[in-house]
Structure formats: C-alpha cells, structure tokens
PDB file of C-alpha atoms in Angstrom:
ATOM      1  CA  UNK A 138      -0.004  -0.015   0.049  1.00 45.00           C
ATOM      2  CA  UNK A 139       1.354   3.319  -0.863  1.00 43.00           C
ATOM      3  CA  UNK A 140       1.263   6.189   1.705  1.00 41.00           C
ATOM      4  CA  UNK A 141      -0.889   8.265  -0.655  1.00 41.00           C
ATOM      5  CA  UNK A 142      -3.595   5.651  -0.149  1.00 46.00           C
ATOM      6  CA  UNK A 143      -3.598   5.953   3.616  1.00 47.00           C
ATOM      7  CA  UNK A 144      -5.403   8.790   5.352  1.00 45.00           C
ATOM      8  CA  UNK A 145      -3.195   8.340   8.379  1.00 47.00           C
ATOM      9  CA  UNK A 146      -0.128   9.342   6.284  1.00 47.00           C
ATOM     10  CA  UNK A 147      -1.792  12.109   4.191  1.00 45.00           C
ATOM     11  CA  UNK A 148      -0.559  15.700   4.763  1.00 45.00           C
ATOM     12  CA  UNK A 149      -2.682  17.470   7.223  1.00 48.00           C
ATOM     13  CA  UNK A 150      -4.674  20.630   6.170  1.00 50.00           C
ATOM     14  CA  UNK A 151      -2.999  23.989   6.658  1.00 53.00           C
ATOM     15  CA  UNK A 152      -5.304  24.824   9.677  1.00 58.00           C
ATOM     16  CA  UNK A 153      -4.816  21.356  11.176  1.00 52.00           C
ATOM     17  CA  UNK A 154      -1.018  21.486  10.796  1.00 54.00           C
ATOM     18  CA  UNK A 155      -0.959  24.987  12.399  1.00 57.00           C
ATOM     19  CA  UNK A 156      -3.027  23.553  15.322  1.00 59.00           C
ATOM     20  CA  UNK A 157      -0.622  20.690  15.581  1.00 57.00           C
ATOM     21  CA  UNK A 158       2.402  22.847  15.575  1.00 58.00           C
ATOM     22  CA  UNK A 159       0.855  25.052  18.234  1.00 60.00           C
ATOM     23  CA  UNK A 160       0.059  22.022  20.412  1.00 59.00           C
ATOM     24  CA  UNK A 161       3.606  20.706  20.023  1.00 63.00           C
ATOM     25  CA  UNK A 162       5.029  24.146  20.999  1.00 56.00           C
ATOM     26  CA  UNK A 163       2.771  24.389  24.032  1.00 61.00           C
ATOM     27  CA  UNK A 164       3.779  20.891  25.166  1.00 56.00           C
ATOM     28  CA  UNK A 165       7.439  21.398  24.716  1.00 61.00           C
ATOM     29  CA  UNK A 166       7.263  24.805  26.477  1.00 56.00           C
ATOM     30  CA  UNK A 167       5.637  23.097  29.449  1.00 52.00           C
ATOM     31  CA  UNK A 168       8.245  20.450  29.466  1.00 51.00           C
ATOM     32  CA  UNK A 169      11.053  22.986  29.516  1.00 51.00           C
ATOM     33  CA  UNK A 170       9.362  24.884  32.258  1.00 53.00           C
ATOM     34  CA  UNK A 171       9.054  21.680  34.372  1.00 50.00           C
ATOM     35  CA  UNK A 172       5.248  21.678  34.579  1.00 48.00           C
ATOM     36  CA  UNK A 173       3.577  18.562  35.966  1.00 39.00           C
ATOM     37  CA  UNK A 174       1.793  16.246  33.666  1.00 42.00           C
ATOM     38  CA  UNK A 175      -1.720  17.359  34.958  1.00 40.00           C
ATOM     39  CA  UNK A 176      -1.076  20.873  33.764  1.00 36.00           C
ATOM     40  CA  UNK A 177      -0.524  19.647  30.133  1.00 40.00           C
ATOM     41  CA  UNK A 178      -4.021  18.168  29.478  1.00 43.00           C
ATOM     42  CA  UNK A 179      -4.959  20.727  26.826  1.00 37.00           C
ATOM     43  CA  UNK A 180      -1.802  20.230  24.871  1.00 39.00           C
ATOM     44  CA  UNK A 181      -2.136  16.482  25.093  1.00 41.00           C
ATOM     45  CA  UNK A 182      -5.696  16.586  23.675  1.00 40.00           C
ATOM     46  CA  UNK A 183      -4.480  18.743  20.780  1.00 40.00           C
ATOM     47  CA  UNK A 184      -1.443  16.704  19.906  1.00 45.00           C
ATOM     48  CA  UNK A 185      -1.410  14.685  16.689  1.00 42.00           C
ATOM     49  CA  UNK A 186      -2.726  11.083  17.003  1.00 41.00           C
ATOM     50  CA  UNK A 187       0.082   8.556  17.266  1.00 43.00           C
ATOM     51  CA  UNK A 188       2.693  11.157  17.942  1.00 45.00           C
ATOM     52  CA  UNK A 189       2.121  10.761  21.669  1.00 43.00           C
ATOM     53  CA  UNK A 190       1.378  13.263  24.359  1.00 39.00           C
ATOM     54  CA  UNK A 191       4.103  15.316  26.151  1.00 40.00           C
ATOM     55  CA  UNK A 192       4.780  14.816  29.813  1.00 40.00           C
ATOM     56  CA  UNK A 193       7.317  16.390  32.207  1.00 39.00           C
ATOM     57  CA  UNK A 194      10.650  14.681  32.270  1.00 41.00           C
ATOM     58  CA  UNK A 195      11.243  12.447  35.226  1.00 44.00           C
ATOM     59  CA  UNK A 196      12.836  14.095  38.311  1.00 42.00           C
ATOM     60  CA  UNK A 197      16.615  14.057  38.034  1.00 44.00           C
ATOM     61  CA  UNK A 198      16.580  13.872  34.246  1.00 43.00           C
ATOM     62  CA  UNK A 199      19.490  15.883  32.671  1.00 43.00           C
ATOM     63  CA  UNK A 200      18.519  19.278  31.333  1.00 45.00           C
ATOM     64  CA  UNK A 201      17.892  19.312  27.579  1.00 47.00           C
ATOM     65  CA  UNK A 202      18.308  22.188  25.123  1.00 47.00           C
ATOM     66  CA  UNK A 203      15.113  23.903  24.045  1.00 48.00           C
ATOM     67  CA  UNK A 204      13.220  21.811  21.378  1.00 48.00           C
ATOM     68  CA  UNK A 205      12.691  24.096  18.314  1.00 47.00           C
ATOM     69  CA  UNK A 206       9.808  23.804  16.007  1.00 48.00           C
ATOM     70  CA  UNK A 207      11.252  25.888  13.165  1.00 46.00           C
ATOM     71  CA  UNK A 208      10.026  25.088   9.646  1.00 43.00           C
ATOM     72  CA  UNK A 209      13.491  25.071   8.284  1.00 46.00           C
ATOM     73  CA  UNK A 210      16.720  23.505   9.742  1.00 44.00           C
ATOM     74  CA  UNK A 211      18.815  26.376  11.129  1.00 44.00           C
ATOM     75  CA  UNK A 212      21.679  27.501   8.954  1.00 37.00           C
ATOM     76  CA  UNK A 213      23.933  27.221  11.984  1.00 36.00           C
ATOM     77  CA  UNK A 214      23.646  24.797  14.881  1.00 50.00           C
ATOM     78  CA  UNK A 215      24.869  21.513  15.890  1.00 90.00           C
ATOM     79  CA  UNK A 216      23.833  18.159  14.371  1.00 91.00           C
ATOM     80  CA  UNK A 217      21.497  17.368  17.266  1.00 92.00           C
ATOM     81  CA  UNK A 218      19.563  20.601  16.742  1.00 93.00           C
ATOM     82  CA  UNK A 219      19.100  19.852  13.031  1.00 94.00           C
ATOM     83  CA  UNK A 220      18.090  16.303  13.607  1.00 95.00           C
ATOM     84  CA  UNK A 221      15.565  17.261  16.292  1.00 94.00           C
ATOM     85  CA  UNK A 222      13.987  19.973  13.952  1.00 94.00           C
ATOM     86  CA  UNK A 223      13.649  17.417  11.166  1.00 95.00           C
ATOM     87  CA  UNK A 224      11.934  14.905  13.440  1.00 95.00           C
ATOM     88  CA  UNK A 225       9.480  17.597  14.652  1.00 93.00           C
ATOM     89  CA  UNK A 226       8.618  18.653  11.129  1.00 93.00           C
ATOM     90  CA  UNK A 227       7.909  15.057  10.217  1.00 93.00           C
ATOM     91  CA  UNK A 228       5.581  14.705  13.248  1.00 92.00           C
ATOM     92  CA  UNK A 229       3.560  17.786  12.313  1.00 90.00           C
ATOM     93  CA  UNK A 230       2.894  16.261   8.846  1.00 84.00           C
ATOM     94  CA  UNK A 231       1.538  12.937  10.119  1.00 87.00           C
ATOM     95  CA  UNK A 232       2.106  10.323  12.815  1.00 90.00           C
ATOM     96  CA  UNK A 233       5.321   8.329  12.487  1.00 94.00           C
ATOM     97  CA  UNK A 234       6.911   5.285  14.172  1.00 96.00           C
ATOM     98  CA  UNK A 235      10.327   5.597  15.724  1.00 97.00           C
ATOM     99  CA  UNK A 236      11.699   3.345  12.896  1.00 97.00           C
ATOM    100  CA  UNK A 237      10.303   5.595  10.266  1.00 97.00           C
ATOM    101  CA  UNK A 238      11.848   8.734  11.849  1.00 97.00           C
ATOM    102  CA  UNK A 239      15.205   6.934  12.273  1.00 97.00           C
ATOM    103  CA  UNK A 240      15.162   5.999   8.577  1.00 97.00           C
ATOM    104  CA  UNK A 241      14.396   9.677   7.783  1.00 96.00           C
ATOM    105  CA  UNK A 242      17.407  10.846   9.771  1.00 97.00           C
ATOM    106  CA  UNK A 243      19.758   8.227   8.265  1.00 96.00           C
ATOM    107  CA  UNK A 244      18.709   9.433   4.763  1.00 96.00           C
ATOM    108  CA  UNK A 245      19.997  12.883   5.853  1.00 95.00           C
ATOM    109  CA  UNK A 246      23.280  11.218   6.947  1.00 94.00           C
ATOM    110  CA  UNK A 247      22.875  12.021  10.696  1.00 95.00           C
ATOM    111  CA  UNK A 248      25.221   9.883  12.861  1.00 94.00           C
ATOM    112  CA  UNK A 249      23.718   6.890  14.745  1.00 95.00           C
ATOM    113  CA  UNK A 250      24.634   8.512  17.971  1.00 94.00           C
ATOM    114  CA  UNK A 251      22.653  11.710  17.243  1.00 95.00           C
ATOM    115  CA  UNK A 252      19.753   9.703  15.943  1.00 96.00           C
ATOM    116  CA  UNK A 253      19.601   7.494  19.144  1.00 96.00           C
ATOM    117  CA  UNK A 254      19.907  10.618  21.335  1.00 95.00           C
ATOM    118  CA  UNK A 255      17.223  12.664  19.658  1.00 95.00           C
ATOM    119  CA  UNK A 256      14.692   9.868  19.311  1.00 96.00           C
ATOM    120  CA  UNK A 257      15.285   8.668  22.947  1.00 96.00           C
ATOM    121  CA  UNK A 258      14.566  12.149  24.147  1.00 94.00           C
ATOM    122  CA  UNK A 259      11.367  12.654  22.116  1.00 94.00           C
ATOM    123  CA  UNK A 260      10.236   9.206  23.221  1.00 94.00           C
ATOM    124  CA  UNK A 261      10.894  10.171  26.783  1.00 94.00           C
ATOM    125  CA  UNK A 262       8.541  13.135  26.521  1.00 92.00           C
ATOM    126  CA  UNK A 263       6.038  11.006  24.611  1.00 90.00           C
ATOM    127  CA  UNK A 264       6.119  12.873  21.335  1.00 92.00           C
ATOM    128  CA  UNK A 265       7.199   9.483  19.868  1.00 95.00           C
ATOM    129  CA  UNK A 266       4.900   6.640  20.996  1.00 96.00           C
ATOM    130  CA  UNK A 267       4.963   3.393  19.034  1.00 97.00           C
ATOM    131  CA  UNK A 268       2.094   1.810  20.877  1.00 97.00           C
ATOM    132  CA  UNK A 269      -0.146   4.798  20.212  1.00 96.00           C
ATOM    133  CA  UNK A 270       0.968   4.854  16.585  1.00 96.00           C
ATOM    134  CA  UNK A 271       0.118   1.185  16.148  1.00 97.00           C
ATOM    135  CA  UNK A 272      -3.352   1.586  17.662  1.00 96.00           C
ATOM    136  CA  UNK A 273      -4.035   4.503  15.465  1.00 96.00           C
ATOM    137  CA  UNK A 274      -2.731   2.733  12.276  1.00 96.00           C
ATOM    138  CA  UNK A 275      -4.959  -0.255  12.931  1.00 96.00           C
ATOM    139  CA  UNK A 276      -8.020   1.741  13.397  1.00 95.00           C
ATOM    140  CA  UNK A 277      -7.572   3.978  10.255  1.00 94.00           C
ATOM    141  CA  UNK A 278      -6.392   1.180   7.905  1.00 95.00           C
ATOM    142  CA  UNK A 279      -9.198  -1.172   9.072  1.00 95.00           C
ATOM    143  CA  UNK A 280     -12.005   1.506   8.650  1.00 93.00           C
ATOM    144  CA  UNK A 281     -10.774   2.987   5.494  1.00 93.00           C
ATOM    145  CA  UNK A 282      -9.465   0.007   3.690  1.00 94.00           C
ATOM    146  CA  UNK A 283     -11.152  -2.951   5.361  1.00 95.00           C
ATOM    147  CA  UNK A 284      -7.852  -4.658   6.132  1.00 96.00           C
ATOM    148  CA  UNK A 285      -7.746  -7.823   8.232  1.00 95.00           C
ATOM    149  CA  UNK A 286      -5.261  -8.766  10.880  1.00 95.00           C
ATOM    150  CA  UNK A 287      -2.607 -10.421   8.739  1.00 95.00           C
ATOM    151  CA  UNK A 288      -2.285  -7.312   6.408  1.00 96.00           C
ATOM    152  CA  UNK A 289      -2.259  -4.941   9.371  1.00 97.00           C
ATOM    153  CA  UNK A 290       0.452  -7.076  11.022  1.00 97.00           C
ATOM    154  CA  UNK A 291       2.598  -6.930   7.919  1.00 96.00           C
ATOM    155  CA  UNK A 292       2.157  -3.064   7.523  1.00 97.00           C
ATOM    156  CA  UNK A 293       3.130  -2.505  11.196  1.00 97.00           C
ATOM    157  CA  UNK A 294       6.190  -4.765  10.776  1.00 97.00           C
ATOM    158  CA  UNK A 295       7.228  -2.759   7.681  1.00 96.00           C
ATOM    159  CA  UNK A 296       7.042   0.360   9.904  1.00 96.00           C
ATOM    160  CA  UNK A 297       9.380  -1.108  12.506  1.00 97.00           C
ATOM    161  CA  UNK A 298       6.720  -1.822  15.122  1.00 97.00           C
ATOM    162  CA  UNK A 299       7.768  -4.582  17.617  1.00 97.00           C
ATOM    163  CA  UNK A 300       5.847  -7.731  17.350  1.00 97.00           C
ATOM    164  CA  UNK A 301       4.542  -7.552  20.886  1.00 97.00           C
ATOM    165  CA  UNK A 302       3.429  -3.982  20.393  1.00 97.00           C
ATOM    166  CA  UNK A 303       1.629  -4.844  17.192  1.00 97.00           C
ATOM    167  CA  UNK A 304      -0.076  -7.796  18.774  1.00 97.00           C
ATOM    168  CA  UNK A 305      -1.328  -5.664  21.637  1.00 97.00           C
ATOM    169  CA  UNK A 306      -2.698  -3.076  19.282  1.00 97.00           C
ATOM    170  CA  UNK A 307      -4.381  -5.739  17.167  1.00 97.00           C
ATOM    171  CA  UNK A 308      -6.400  -6.802  20.227  1.00 96.00           C
ATOM    172  CA  UNK A 309      -8.744  -3.845  19.645  1.00 94.00           C
ATOM    173  CA  UNK A 310      -9.879  -5.591  16.534  1.00 94.00           C
ATOM    174  CA  UNK A 311     -12.595  -8.198  17.152  1.00 94.00           C
ATOM    175  CA  UNK A 312     -13.702 -11.136  14.905  1.00 93.00           C
ATOM    176  CA  UNK A 313     -16.933  -9.323  14.330  1.00 94.00           C
ATOM    177  CA  UNK A 314     -15.061  -6.177  13.263  1.00 95.00           C
ATOM    178  CA  UNK A 315     -13.035  -8.164  10.817  1.00 94.00           C
ATOM    179  CA  UNK A 316     -16.153 -10.072   9.364  1.00 94.00           C
ATOM    180  CA  UNK A 317     -17.960  -6.811   9.047  1.00 94.00           C
ATOM    181  CA  UNK A 318     -15.248  -5.176   7.114  1.00 95.00           C
ATOM    182  CA  UNK A 319     -15.018  -8.264   4.853  1.00 95.00           C
ATOM    183  CA  UNK A 320     -18.772  -8.264   4.141  1.00 94.00           C
ATOM    184  CA  UNK A 321     -18.521  -4.483   3.101  1.00 94.00           C
ATOM    185  CA  UNK A 322     -15.741  -5.350   0.662  1.00 95.00           C
ATOM    186  CA  UNK A 323     -17.735  -8.125  -0.816  1.00 93.00           C
ATOM    187  CA  UNK A 324     -20.786  -6.019  -1.169  1.00 91.00           C
ATOM    188  CA  UNK A 325     -18.871  -3.320  -3.090  1.00 92.00           C
ATOM    189  CA  UNK A 326     -17.380  -5.889  -5.508  1.00 90.00           C
ATOM    190  CA  UNK A 327     -20.825  -7.442  -6.047  1.00 87.00           C
ATOM    191  CA  UNK A 328     -22.702  -4.231  -6.895  1.00 86.00           C
ATOM    192  CA  UNK A 329     -24.245  -4.548 -10.315  1.00 80.00           C
ATOM    193  CA  UNK A 330     -23.108  -8.179 -10.720  1.00 79.00           C
ATOM    194  CA  UNK A 331     -25.550 -10.939 -11.805  1.00 77.00           C
ATOM    195  CA  UNK A 332     -25.029 -14.445 -10.408  1.00 77.00           C
ATOM    196  CA  UNK A 333     -27.188 -16.914 -12.346  1.00 74.00           C
ATOM    197  CA  UNK A 334     -29.319 -19.106 -10.082  1.00 77.00           C
ATOM    198  CA  UNK A 335     -29.623 -22.919 -10.526  1.00 72.00           C
ATOM    199  CA  UNK A 336     -27.187 -25.808 -10.341  1.00 77.00           C
ATOM    200  CA  UNK A 337     -26.507 -26.406 -14.003  1.00 78.00           C
ATOM    201  CA  UNK A 338     -22.890 -26.454 -15.174  1.00 83.00           C
ATOM    202  CA  UNK A 339     -22.911 -22.887 -16.537  1.00 81.00           C
ATOM    203  CA  UNK A 340     -24.356 -21.491 -13.227  1.00 80.00           C
ATOM    204  CA  UNK A 341     -21.859 -23.388 -11.136  1.00 84.00           C
ATOM    205  CA  UNK A 342     -18.848 -22.242 -13.211  1.00 88.00           C
ATOM    206  CA  UNK A 343     -20.017 -18.610 -12.881  1.00 85.00           C
ATOM    207  CA  UNK A 344     -20.427 -18.877  -9.205  1.00 87.00           C
ATOM    208  CA  UNK A 345     -17.016 -20.568  -8.831  1.00 89.00           C
ATOM    209  CA  UNK A 346     -15.473 -17.655 -10.785  1.00 90.00           C
ATOM    210  CA  UNK A 347     -16.899 -15.090  -8.399  1.00 89.00           C
ATOM    211  CA  UNK A 348     -15.993 -17.192  -5.375  1.00 91.00           C
ATOM    212  CA  UNK A 349     -12.341 -17.371  -6.480  1.00 92.00           C
ATOM    213  CA  UNK A 350     -12.075 -13.609  -7.094  1.00 93.00           C
ATOM    214  CA  UNK A 351     -13.728 -12.642  -3.979  1.00 94.00           C
ATOM    215  CA  UNK A 352     -11.814 -14.958  -1.755  1.00 95.00           C
ATOM    216  CA  UNK A 353      -8.578 -13.778  -3.380  1.00 94.00           C
ATOM    217  CA  UNK A 354      -9.440 -10.148  -2.865  1.00 95.00           C
ATOM    218  CA  UNK A 355     -10.124 -10.685   0.813  1.00 96.00           C
ATOM    219  CA  UNK A 356      -6.892 -12.614   1.176  1.00 95.00           C
ATOM    220  CA  UNK A 357      -4.963  -9.786  -0.241  1.00 94.00           C
ATOM    221  CA  UNK A 358      -6.670  -7.465   2.330  1.00 95.00           C
ATOM    222  CA  UNK A 359      -5.425  -9.763   5.152  1.00 95.00           C
ATOM    223  CA  UNK A 360      -8.587 -11.895   5.837  1.00 95.00           C
ATOM    224  CA  UNK A 361      -8.030 -15.558   6.613  1.00 91.00           C
ATOM    225  CA  UNK A 362      -8.882 -17.842   3.720  1.00 90.00           C
ATOM    226  CA  UNK A 363     -11.305 -20.060   5.766  1.00 90.00           C
ATOM    227  CA  UNK A 364     -13.331 -17.030   6.997  1.00 92.00           C
ATOM    228  CA  UNK A 365     -13.186 -15.386   3.664  1.00 93.00           C
ATOM    229  CA  UNK A 366     -14.656 -18.467   1.835  1.00 93.00           C
ATOM    230  CA  UNK A 367     -17.455 -18.752   4.355  1.00 93.00           C
ATOM    231  CA  UNK A 368     -18.385 -15.101   4.034  1.00 94.00           C
ATOM    232  CA  UNK A 369     -18.247 -15.233   0.192  1.00 93.00           C
ATOM    233  CA  UNK A 370     -20.494 -18.302   0.097  1.00 91.00           C
ATOM    234  CA  UNK A 371     -23.031 -16.616   2.314  1.00 90.00           C
ATOM    235  CA  UNK A 372     -22.900 -13.457   0.304  1.00 89.00           C
ATOM    236  CA  UNK A 373     -23.353 -15.245  -2.955  1.00 87.00           C
ATOM    237  CA  UNK A 374     -26.273 -17.198  -1.665  1.00 85.00           C
ATOM    238  CA  UNK A 375     -27.949 -13.900  -0.609  1.00 83.00           C
ATOM    239  CA  UNK A 376     -26.962 -12.179  -3.829  1.00 75.00           C
ATOM    240  CA  UNK A 377     -28.436 -14.937  -6.011  1.00 75.00           C
ATOM    241  CA  UNK A 378     -31.663 -14.994  -4.080  1.00 62.00           C
ATOM    242  CA  UNK A 379     -32.078 -11.282  -4.174  1.00 55.00           C
ATOM    243  CA  UNK A 380     -31.146 -10.577  -7.758  1.00 52.00           C
ATOM    244  CA  UNK A 381     -28.302  -8.527  -9.109  1.00 45.00           C
ATOM    245  CA  UNK A 382     -27.698  -6.566  -5.930  1.00 41.00           C
ATOM    246  CA  UNK A 383     -27.621  -2.854  -5.230  1.00 34.00           C
TER     247      UNK A 383
END
C-alpha cells in the first residue's frame, strides 16, 4: 500500500497543521518549564494522534536544550539541533513510528549517536509513541481499507513496530469487526453483478469464478482464507436469491 492511499499518512490541512504545531510548541514549552503532567492536558488533547502526548521529564533527568519547532533547519547549529527539528517537522505532517523517523534521519546522513539521542529524548517526553501509533494505524487502515489482521500485522512490521506492540494493538480488532469489514468489501465488489441461479454447469462455473475472485481479494486484504470463503459463500447465496444486488 502506498502512503498516498492512507489517510493516516496524508498531509494535514494547513489549519490542522498549524493547530498541531501550536500544540507541540505548548507541550514542549511546558516540558522546558518543568510543569507537571496534569497541567498539560490541553496540549495532550490537541497533539497529533500517534505522535504521543508530552509529559514532564522524570525528576533528576538531565537538562535538555530547547526543542525548536522551526520550519527550516537552522543554517547554523549542531547536528543534534538539526536532527531534532527534522523529526518535529515530520511529526507535524503525520504520525510516524520511531523506525520511520530513524530512517528519515539516516537518509540525511545523521550519525547513529545523534539519531539515538534525539529519538530517545522525544520518546521520553512521549512525542514518539509506537504503541499509540500502532493503535491509530490499525483503526485507520481497518476502517478506510477494510484490512484484516494479517495485512495490518505486515504493515506494522514494515514500519518497524515490535511484534509484541503490534499484537497488543491488534487486540482492539474483534472477529466481528473483521467479518463486518469483509462483508462490506464483498458487497462493493458485487454491486451490479449478476450471479445466475440454478445448479447447471454454467451457473456453477459462474459462481465458482466469483468465489475465487472474492476470496482472493479478501486474502490480499489480510482476511483468513477459511473465514473469507465462508463469508463469500453466504454473500453469493444472498446475492443470488435477491437478484443483481444494489
């Protein structure tokens, strides 16, 4: 799946992006001021989904340089500043996993030491949160693309999400949710399609052709073959009895 197909990865509107930047600025300002997590509720609510919510650093944590939200990397400044600004710009565009952000920094030839340091810091203040990212990704891809568990699991793995984190996020998806998504996909494919009734050779051949196509489509979307076959058979029975469908 390309990023352009995915609403979770699409660029935010100008107003939404401005709100996101303002929320990040507020959260970071509170972190630098040493405010308690309870005083940061408004910034957390406005923060981008999957990028995490900011919390105050743990007592005794070493002081950190201010986290800039400039739209361009500074002409001057150390490698850490430039890396941090790049990550923050990425997060204002859409939610990202730690792995995706690390890859973006490697593409810009930042050292591994700087990459680890910057990402550790942003993870510490919960501006990077792979668990939240995984939950958001599953909800979005399931609702907009009808994906089943195996496809979602593959996509999270491609984005560097740990297996345990992915499995915990997948728990929000029930068998009923997956079946409902599969039925919607089948219904879309069957609109305007005529399945001939009867048990003669021509009718059986046509039915088998539709069955293969629909089961293959569901398998590509991550639905298990056994469940897909059962749902397709039920849908074809209903479709045949009801005519050509909607």
